[in-house]
Amino acid sequence: MTDHNHDNRNHESRAATDGWASLAELLDLDGEVLGSYLREVTAWVRRLATDLPRRRLLDLGCGTGTATIALAQRFAGANVIALDESEEMLDRVRIKAFDLGLADRVRTVRADLNLAWPAIDAIDVAWASMSLHHMADPDRVLKDVFAAINPGGMLALAEMDSQPRFLPDDIGIGRPGLEERCHAALAELHTAAMPHLGSDWAAHLQKTGFVVDAERAFAIDLRAPLPAATGRYARASFQRIRSHLDDRIASDDLAVLDTLIAGDGPHSVLHRTDLNPRTTRTVWIARRP
Ligand SMILES: C[S@@+](CC[C@H](N)C(=O)[O-])C[C@H]1O[C@@H](n2cnc3c(N)ncnc32)[C@H](O)[C@@H]1O
């Protein structure tokens, strides 16, 4: 191997690590800032599952485990399997579970669901949040979820309509409409890279054999007083957007985006007083007959 290749490999593995680390940070901040949504949706799922045994839950594509923990707390006594393809994410889940005294009820399973379904015990309640649109073949994964759930058991599937917005149309620098232009450019990328984002999930569920019991849109529109981590959540979100938008938006927009991300200065999202996180998460409740 030449030094050049060695450098490249180091660079690639560093980039991959940074990718996971930045997604993990974003997911933790998402859980923190949108905590009221997470509390509301897990309470709702818990109420709808009162007739079910509370033996075993699955968090499919658990990320850093914000929902794994919320579900373990809602479903007292139940075991929760946190499944993800990323060992880095699962590390974070294990640490959270340990710190909160839940380690005996939270088990992590590493599996790339694009390859195969892992050997796990039968599930009473499955939760999949913002993970199915990442799968190469979500219908195949849904069939596997269906087979893993006990008859009468439930799947709660949460998906986002789009990434959260934070800013007003006119932010006082650059041209109005910056955030919408960023999201439009991002949507083009997503159409190619994640064709299942925004799918008709009720149709996918029915096709698999699930009966869809409920569909609920959770409109999130946070105003002052905002959670303390809102600025950091906005910055992590814009940093991820920025990393995809080189050459895809005009250079003056990129410059403003950099000003928003920078830690100092009155326009930084860390210091702005006009942040208003807003997004919609839709949740489908489906039963295996
Ligand atoms: C957008 S994150 C959502 C995380 C979490 N459910 C939440 O709502 O905060 C998507 C997660 O799905 C996982 N994932 C993506 N493709 C996967 C696959 N093929 N098999 C298993 N996990 C996968 C990723 O590693 C990531 O943690």
XYZ file of C-alpha atoms and ligand atoms in Angstrom:
316
model
C 0.000 0.000 0.000
C 1.356 3.461 -0.830
C 1.369 6.275 1.692
C -1.111 8.043 -0.517
C -3.582 5.142 -0.266
C -2.973 4.947 3.434
C -3.762 8.662 3.813
C -6.900 8.221 1.705
C -8.082 5.325 3.825
C -7.480 7.252 7.021
C -9.345 10.180 5.545
C -12.274 7.968 4.473
C -12.558 6.211 7.819
C -12.325 9.582 9.596
C -15.074 10.926 7.337
C -17.246 7.873 8.089
C -16.681 8.324 11.829
C -17.468 12.035 11.569
C -20.630 11.123 9.627
C -21.877 8.848 12.397
C -20.814 11.288 15.112
C -22.637 14.216 13.513
C -25.787 12.139 12.912
C -25.639 10.860 16.499
C -25.322 14.419 17.832
C -28.258 15.520 15.678
C -30.436 12.606 16.868
C -29.671 13.328 20.526
C -30.492 17.018 20.062
C -33.653 16.064 18.153
C -34.709 13.925 21.110
C -33.943 16.743 23.535
C -35.547 19.662 21.676
C -38.536 17.663 20.410
C -38.879 15.914 23.782
C -42.503 17.032 24.138
C -43.343 15.223 20.869
C -41.518 12.077 22.009
C -43.350 12.128 25.348
C -46.727 12.641 23.653
C -46.235 9.961 21.001
C -44.879 7.302 23.375
C -47.743 7.971 25.811
C -50.189 7.541 22.917
C -48.549 4.267 21.807
C -48.600 3.029 25.398
C -52.353 3.781 25.690
C -53.095 2.000 22.406
C -51.133 -1.031 23.577
C -52.946 -1.504 26.904
C -54.509 -4.783 25.695
C -51.117 -6.241 24.711
C -48.686 -8.209 26.813
C -45.714 -6.016 27.741
C -43.023 -8.567 27.301
C -40.857 -7.408 24.437
C -40.547 -4.270 22.349
C -38.341 -3.560 19.336
C -36.895 -0.190 18.333
C -35.995 -0.691 14.663
C -33.228 1.626 13.468
C -32.929 2.990 16.983
C -30.131 5.518 16.332
C -28.899 6.872 19.667
C -31.891 5.339 21.441
C -33.933 8.365 22.505
C -37.113 6.374 21.780
C -35.634 3.113 23.127
C -35.269 4.806 26.499
C -38.647 6.572 26.327
C -40.337 3.250 25.499
C -38.502 1.360 28.270
C -39.733 4.025 30.704
C -43.336 3.993 29.370
C -43.615 0.197 29.258
C -42.584 -0.622 32.820
C -41.084 -4.095 33.112
C -40.840 -4.726 29.354
C -37.636 -5.716 27.579
C -36.636 -3.487 24.676
C -34.455 -4.609 21.792
C -32.611 -1.676 20.229
C -31.634 -2.624 16.679
C -29.354 -0.658 14.401
C -26.686 -1.304 11.784
C -24.275 1.052 13.555
C -22.226 -0.137 16.493
C -21.439 3.521 17.293
C -25.155 4.253 17.719
C -25.652 1.112 19.819
C -22.772 2.146 22.091
C -24.678 5.321 22.891
C -27.865 3.350 23.593
C -26.012 1.059 26.008
C -24.498 4.028 27.862
C -27.899 5.753 28.193
C -29.559 2.539 29.387
C -26.795 1.923 31.934
C -26.859 5.516 33.249
C -30.632 5.362 33.708
C -30.626 1.975 35.439
C -32.328 0.313 32.455
C -29.453 -1.897 31.298
C -31.186 -5.097 32.424
C -34.188 -4.334 30.159
C -32.467 -2.878 27.073
C -30.603 -5.218 24.725
C -28.802 -3.993 21.633
C -28.689 -5.956 18.384
C -26.487 -4.967 15.510
C -27.948 -5.869 12.122
C -27.982 -4.423 8.639
C -31.596 -4.995 7.669
C -30.739 -4.584 4.005
C -28.919 -7.878 4.296
C -31.081 -10.016 6.580
C -33.410 -10.036 9.560
C -31.563 -11.052 12.750
C -32.570 -13.916 15.043
C -34.617 -12.214 17.784
C -37.473 -13.377 19.987
C -41.092 -12.578 19.086
C -42.122 -8.952 19.585
C -45.294 -7.512 21.151
C -44.778 -3.865 20.121
C -42.406 -2.607 17.418
C -41.418 1.029 16.920
C -39.673 2.303 13.791
C -38.946 6.021 13.666
C -37.414 7.682 10.614
C -35.615 4.465 9.753
C -37.712 2.664 7.147
C -37.086 5.292 4.467
C -33.372 4.431 4.746
C -33.957 0.795 3.765
C -33.257 -0.378 0.248
C -36.442 -2.501 0.263
C -38.814 -1.331 3.036
C -41.520 -3.810 1.937
C -39.188 -6.738 2.602
C -38.253 -5.292 5.999
C -41.948 -4.756 6.827
C -42.613 -8.417 5.959
C -39.865 -9.403 8.391
C -41.317 -7.097 11.081
C -44.753 -8.638 10.469
C -43.335 -12.147 10.920
C -41.468 -11.096 14.095
C -44.568 -9.586 15.762
C -46.902 -11.863 17.724
C -50.466 -12.108 16.314
C -52.401 -9.133 17.712
C -49.138 -7.229 18.199
C -48.536 -3.680 17.077
C -46.161 -1.677 14.934
C -45.885 2.110 15.411
C -44.220 3.640 12.382
C -43.094 7.271 12.578
C -41.830 9.168 9.565
C -41.016 12.801 8.945
C -42.563 14.898 6.210
C -39.283 16.790 5.868
C -36.306 18.030 7.888
C -37.247 20.649 10.511
C -37.313 24.341 9.651
C -35.972 26.890 12.139
C -35.893 30.343 10.562
C -38.259 33.058 9.346
C -38.279 33.816 5.614
C -36.255 37.011 6.061
C -33.359 36.529 8.467
C -31.857 39.977 8.033
C -28.865 38.845 5.955
C -28.719 37.550 2.403
C -31.776 37.035 0.218
C -35.095 36.052 1.864
C -36.078 32.390 1.474
C -32.645 30.848 2.193
C -33.949 27.945 4.278
C -36.551 26.979 1.652
C -33.917 27.056 -1.114
C -31.684 24.781 0.995
C -34.540 22.342 1.559
C -35.500 22.347 -2.112
C -31.896 21.448 -3.047
C -31.839 18.792 -0.326
C -35.153 17.325 -1.525
C -33.641 16.792 -4.992
C -30.774 14.873 -3.422
C -33.127 12.820 -1.255
C -35.276 11.851 -4.237
C -32.228 10.129 -5.713
C -30.641 8.783 -2.522
C -33.735 7.923 -0.438
C -36.607 7.279 -2.857
C -38.859 5.948 -0.064
C -38.837 9.196 1.930
C -42.425 10.512 1.971
C -43.912 7.175 0.803
C -47.545 6.233 1.344
C -46.732 4.145 4.431
C -50.336 3.108 5.067
C -50.311 1.416 1.650
C -46.972 -0.315 2.394
C -48.336 -1.565 5.730
C -51.570 -2.864 4.215
C -49.707 -4.580 1.392
C -47.674 -6.449 4.021
C -50.803 -7.727 5.789
C -50.973 -5.213 8.655
C -54.296 -3.602 9.576
C -53.813 0.141 9.962
C -55.654 1.202 13.132
C -54.667 4.879 13.248
C -52.711 7.593 11.513
C -51.818 10.753 13.393
C -49.852 13.801 12.328
C -47.898 15.493 15.114
C -47.407 19.111 14.075
C -44.400 20.508 15.920
C -44.173 24.296 16.144
C -41.986 25.383 19.068
C -41.953 28.988 20.258
C -40.327 30.803 23.174
C -39.496 29.743 25.780
C -37.559 27.208 23.701
C -35.626 24.232 25.081
C -32.034 25.234 25.954
C -30.522 23.002 23.248
C -32.511 24.609 20.380
C -29.577 26.678 19.028
C -27.271 23.636 19.025
C -29.990 21.550 17.344
C -30.425 24.208 14.645
C -26.649 24.396 14.150
C -26.234 20.594 13.910
C -29.111 20.501 11.443
C -27.684 23.298 9.257
C -24.213 21.722 9.414
C -25.592 18.474 8.009
C -27.520 20.333 5.330
C -24.414 22.375 4.478
C -22.324 19.217 4.065
C -24.611 18.123 1.212
C -25.072 21.423 -0.565
C -21.636 22.338 -2.001
C -22.274 23.416 -5.611
C -26.003 22.868 -5.222
C -27.000 26.331 -4.046
C -25.684 29.765 -4.999
C -22.411 30.895 -3.427
C -24.066 33.864 -1.650
C -26.500 31.413 0.028
C -23.593 29.158 1.046
C -21.841 32.159 2.603
C -24.955 33.029 4.653
C -25.300 29.377 5.680
C -21.704 29.496 6.959
C -22.513 32.655 8.942
C -25.502 30.892 10.518
C -23.368 27.882 11.462
C -20.433 29.897 12.828
C -20.376 29.971 16.613
C -19.777 33.701 16.978
C -21.623 36.705 15.646
C -25.207 37.909 16.115
C -26.492 35.923 13.104
C -25.229 32.564 14.371
C -28.130 30.214 15.124
C -26.533 29.786 18.546
C -27.422 33.400 19.364
C -30.486 34.199 17.252
C -33.705 35.015 19.069
C -36.009 34.208 16.128
C -35.662 30.404 16.057
C -38.938 28.544 15.644
C -38.412 24.782 15.174
C -41.237 23.350 13.088
C -41.827 20.037 11.399
C -44.435 17.304 11.152
C -43.976 13.700 12.183
C -46.686 11.263 11.141
C -47.254 8.054 13.056
C -49.154 4.996 11.786
C -50.390 2.355 14.227
C -50.668 -1.045 12.565
C -51.674 -4.429 13.969
C -50.777 -7.906 12.908
C -54.197 -9.641 12.781
C -32.621 8.977 10.909
S -31.972 7.782 12.012
C -33.346 7.568 13.111
C -32.918 7.113 14.467
C -34.031 6.964 15.522
N -35.007 5.972 15.166
C -34.687 8.289 15.815
O -35.853 8.475 15.426
O -34.040 9.151 16.434
C -32.013 6.279 11.053
C -31.331 5.095 11.745
O -31.557 3.916 10.947
C -30.371 3.161 10.932
N -30.345 2.350 9.696
C -30.307 2.821 8.438
N -30.266 1.806 7.567
C -30.264 0.658 8.298
C -30.214 -0.722 7.970
N -30.112 -1.124 6.721
N -30.250 -1.630 8.969
C -30.341 -1.224 10.270
N -30.377 0.077 10.638
C -30.341 1.014 9.661
C -29.255 4.193 10.956
O -28.032 3.642 11.429
C -29.816 5.256 11.874
O -29.420 5.053 13.209
